[in-house]
């Protein structure tokens, strides 16, 4: 009798072990994201000067790991994404800011709003500098010491937008933007993105601003840098590297977004297709969203 009981026990333990190690069954809207994997390109090995070459510690995070991490999300009391300007804005920068408010609403399927602009004089002199002839604001001060005082009570997150260049630490030359993964605060800058007009017939400055806005806001939804795929969540060390990266998300980062916001990929893709068509964006971007929608 004892050998038979041991045999049955071993079978039961084996079945439990197999079940315990299986990947979770994702809901259909996350499985739909995987159907876009054929549109996702693998990232080439990093070259000298690129983000991953200088930051080899950035590691891949799977969808399963993202879900298990308990990412920062909206709740019944904190539902809105707020944007705020810091410092002076000319007419072109103001137009980009207004478009970005609408863009982020479409991208993250979230209510967006603005709060009154903040004077750059609120940032102490100790957290400003002139670097290589360029005025800069220290982004980590903005995140840790300025924005927390202005985050509305119903805010999921608050992201600041400035025309002034940013730097995170004294030993860095600059940063396009910076955001917290857990407390819903971020900042990004137009300073290095070019100027609209005759030198930018394809609205290149706007596209660069939208890419950085989507990237930094993605961080505020606890999404880390994407290191495996060509994706809007790739890190970048230069404007040239940023320009090589797409405006859209890879399938896995899109699945993270859809999980966080509890939305279908179709809602995200269709909203951005409509946004870019209305904005007159580059044809390749519109074509991507149309192709992605056809796959679902």
XYZ file of C-alpha atoms in Angstrom:
296
model
C 0.000 0.000 0.000
C 2.772 2.425 0.906
C 4.493 2.322 -2.542
C 1.120 2.994 -4.206
C 0.469 6.022 -1.980
C 3.931 7.369 -2.698
C 3.340 6.921 -6.423
C 0.053 8.863 -6.253
C 1.675 11.569 -4.140
C 4.474 11.970 -6.672
C 1.953 12.343 -9.494
C 0.009 14.999 -7.566
C 3.182 16.913 -6.731
C 4.249 16.721 -10.343
C 0.925 18.116 -11.540
C 1.051 20.920 -8.975
C 4.593 21.761 -9.977
C 3.670 21.982 -13.662
C 0.675 24.193 -12.931
C 2.638 26.438 -10.596
C 5.282 27.154 -13.207
C 2.944 27.809 -16.125
C 2.751 31.352 -17.469
C -0.458 33.132 -16.464
C -3.292 33.138 -18.978
C -3.583 36.736 -20.114
C -6.943 38.292 -20.991
C -7.719 38.623 -24.717
C -6.741 42.293 -24.994
C -3.191 41.458 -23.886
C -2.978 38.413 -26.125
C -4.028 40.672 -29.008
C -0.880 42.725 -28.447
C 1.259 39.677 -29.213
C -0.389 39.509 -32.630
C 1.659 42.626 -33.423
C 4.994 40.924 -32.721
C 5.700 40.560 -36.432
C 5.630 44.370 -36.700
C 8.152 44.652 -33.865
C 11.832 44.789 -34.833
C 14.556 43.444 -32.574
C 16.977 46.081 -31.352
C 20.504 45.919 -32.791
C 23.492 45.642 -30.429
C 24.305 49.027 -28.940
C 27.006 51.085 -30.604
C 29.468 53.384 -28.798
C 27.704 56.527 -27.635
C 24.239 54.969 -27.594
C 22.123 54.654 -24.459
C 22.518 50.920 -23.892
C 26.253 51.043 -24.618
C 26.649 53.516 -21.747
C 23.890 52.000 -19.570
C 24.375 48.217 -19.817
C 22.570 47.820 -16.495
C 19.190 48.431 -18.141
C 17.590 44.976 -18.184
C 14.634 43.493 -20.043
C 11.355 43.350 -18.141
C 8.797 40.854 -19.405
C 5.064 41.490 -19.404
C 4.713 38.890 -16.642
C 7.314 40.690 -14.519
C 5.641 44.044 -15.143
C 2.290 42.731 -13.915
C 3.915 41.096 -10.883
C 5.650 44.374 -9.974
C 2.334 46.063 -9.145
C 2.816 49.060 -11.466
C 1.693 52.582 -10.590
C -1.897 53.008 -11.810
C -4.895 55.294 -11.595
C -7.476 54.656 -8.899
C -10.911 56.009 -7.998
C -9.426 59.166 -6.451
C -6.480 59.794 -8.769
C -7.636 59.611 -12.364
C -6.177 62.548 -14.289
C -2.887 63.245 -16.021
C -1.955 66.907 -15.575
C 0.547 68.930 -17.589
C 2.230 72.163 -16.534
C 4.601 74.592 -18.249
C 7.741 75.844 -16.541
C 9.165 79.163 -17.737
C 8.556 81.184 -20.893
C 6.997 79.712 -24.052
C 6.932 81.249 -27.515
C 4.018 80.681 -29.906
C 5.545 77.541 -31.457
C 6.253 75.962 -28.074
C 2.745 76.826 -26.882
C 1.238 75.120 -29.935
C 3.319 71.991 -29.278
C 2.262 72.017 -25.629
C -1.427 72.161 -26.549
C -1.076 69.332 -29.067
C 0.807 67.258 -26.508
C -2.060 67.545 -24.019
C -4.363 65.935 -26.603
C -1.736 63.433 -27.719
C -1.174 62.030 -24.244
C -4.930 61.701 -23.722
C -5.086 59.543 -26.862
C -1.880 57.628 -26.166
C -2.751 56.589 -22.621
C -6.554 56.765 -22.897
C -6.690 59.047 -19.867
C -8.308 62.378 -19.016
C -5.748 65.169 -19.324
C -5.786 68.701 -17.949
C -3.391 71.559 -17.264
C -2.519 73.691 -14.259
C -1.245 77.308 -14.367
C 2.321 77.737 -15.577
C 5.146 77.827 -13.040
C 7.770 80.568 -13.087
C 11.316 79.292 -13.567
C 12.251 81.622 -10.707
C 10.768 79.046 -8.338
C 13.876 76.944 -8.986
C 16.762 78.132 -6.761
C 19.955 79.330 -8.383
C 21.809 76.315 -6.940
C 19.798 74.086 -9.290
C 20.481 76.080 -12.436
C 23.650 76.302 -14.469
C 25.176 77.446 -17.745
C 26.720 74.418 -19.454
C 28.599 74.847 -22.730
C 26.871 78.207 -23.070
C 23.375 76.740 -22.574
C 21.127 77.648 -19.592
C 19.915 74.498 -17.830
C 17.553 73.462 -15.024
C 18.253 70.485 -12.771
C 15.542 67.943 -13.536
C 15.912 65.987 -10.302
C 15.124 69.139 -8.300
C 12.004 69.694 -10.382
C 10.869 66.121 -9.714
C 11.757 65.898 -6.032
C 11.253 69.419 -4.714
C 9.099 71.508 -7.070
C 6.358 69.429 -8.656
C 5.164 67.618 -5.485
C 3.844 70.967 -4.191
C 1.720 71.516 -7.301
C 0.352 68.041 -7.987
C -3.477 68.300 -7.823
C -5.340 66.137 -5.339
C -7.063 64.142 -8.089
C -3.901 63.700 -10.167
C -2.588 60.310 -11.149
C 0.463 62.125 -12.443
C 1.854 65.578 -13.199
C 4.371 66.132 -15.975
C 6.137 69.428 -16.589
C 7.105 70.838 -19.975
C 9.838 73.440 -20.410
C 11.675 75.220 -23.212
C 14.829 75.300 -21.073
C 17.464 72.571 -21.295
C 17.628 69.993 -18.485
C 20.371 68.099 -16.665
C 19.805 65.350 -14.039
C 23.146 65.381 -12.221
C 26.247 67.559 -12.307
C 28.275 65.001 -14.271
C 25.678 64.770 -17.085
C 25.661 67.062 -20.112
C 21.878 67.064 -20.523
C 18.751 64.936 -20.520
C 15.731 65.154 -22.850
C 13.398 64.327 -19.972
C 13.139 62.425 -16.723
C 10.298 60.765 -14.823
C 9.642 58.748 -11.699
C 8.386 55.171 -12.044
C 6.293 55.229 -8.884
C 5.076 58.663 -7.778
C 3.635 60.124 -10.967
C 6.033 63.011 -11.615
C 7.937 63.846 -14.786
C 9.531 66.631 -16.813
C 10.740 67.013 -20.377
C 12.249 69.753 -22.506
C 11.963 71.211 -25.990
C 15.391 72.821 -25.828
C 17.291 70.341 -28.030
C 14.505 69.387 -30.406
C 14.976 72.056 -33.093
C 12.773 74.879 -34.291
C 9.673 74.796 -36.439
C 9.699 76.690 -39.721
C 11.686 76.489 -42.910
C 14.241 74.092 -41.436
C 11.553 71.643 -40.314
C 9.042 71.228 -43.148
C 7.800 67.897 -41.738
C 7.042 69.150 -38.201
C 10.113 67.349 -36.907
C 10.190 69.307 -33.661
C 6.602 68.332 -32.895
C 7.291 64.660 -33.577
C 10.363 64.700 -31.341
C 8.367 66.359 -28.559
C 5.552 63.820 -28.838
C 7.988 60.905 -28.740
C 9.636 62.208 -25.585
C 6.267 63.015 -23.992
C 5.027 59.479 -24.631
C 8.307 57.986 -23.403
C 8.477 59.944 -20.148
C 4.785 59.444 -19.423
C 5.301 55.730 -20.043
C 7.823 55.786 -17.205
C 5.144 57.287 -14.946
C 3.070 54.173 -15.641
C 6.052 52.190 -14.233
C 7.263 51.144 -17.691
C 11.075 50.867 -17.759
C 13.276 51.272 -20.808
C 12.701 48.698 -23.520
C 16.003 47.009 -24.304
C 15.050 44.128 -26.616
C 12.866 45.767 -29.259
C 12.798 48.898 -31.382
C 10.296 50.920 -29.378
C 9.295 54.350 -28.107
C 10.437 53.201 -24.661
C 14.076 52.847 -25.817
C 16.511 55.112 -23.998
C 18.453 57.662 -26.053
C 21.690 59.547 -25.515
C 21.454 61.932 -28.459
C 19.008 63.545 -30.825
C 20.255 61.294 -33.623
C 19.549 58.186 -31.526
C 16.129 59.538 -30.599
C 15.322 60.187 -34.256
C 16.106 56.557 -35.122
C 13.525 55.324 -32.639
C 9.840 54.999 -33.547
C 6.942 56.952 -32.101
C 5.028 53.711 -31.425
C 5.411 50.979 -28.812
C 6.637 47.450 -29.417
C 4.075 44.719 -28.822
C 5.301 43.985 -25.285
C 5.334 47.586 -24.069
C 1.917 48.077 -25.661
C 0.702 45.065 -23.660
C 2.056 46.668 -20.485
C 0.169 49.855 -21.282
C -3.033 47.949 -22.073
C -2.756 46.030 -18.806
C -2.158 49.200 -16.798
C -5.031 51.129 -18.383
C -7.278 48.082 -18.850
C -7.839 48.994 -22.493
C -7.733 47.136 -25.774
C -4.789 47.794 -28.105
C -7.341 48.826 -30.720
C -8.360 51.865 -28.637
C -4.755 53.059 -28.331
C -3.898 52.383 -31.975
C -7.057 53.912 -33.431
C -6.779 57.045 -31.293
C -3.184 57.622 -32.395
C -3.995 56.904 -36.039
C -6.684 59.590 -35.901
C -4.395 62.012 -34.041
C -1.577 61.700 -36.558
C -3.875 62.000 -39.550
C -5.341 65.205 -38.122
C -1.877 66.546 -37.240
C -0.509 65.787 -40.711
C 2.231 63.570 -39.316
C 4.743 61.604 -41.361
C 3.099 59.023 -43.621
C 5.189 56.187 -42.142
C 3.644 56.741 -38.708
C 0.099 56.727 -40.046
C 0.890 53.640 -42.118
C 2.161 51.798 -39.032
C -1.035 52.396 -37.086
C -3.210 51.385 -40.012
C -1.198 48.192 -40.502
C -1.311 47.371 -36.789
C -5.081 47.809 -36.703
C -5.453 45.497 -39.683
C -3.574 42.766 -37.774
C -6.089 42.788 -34.916
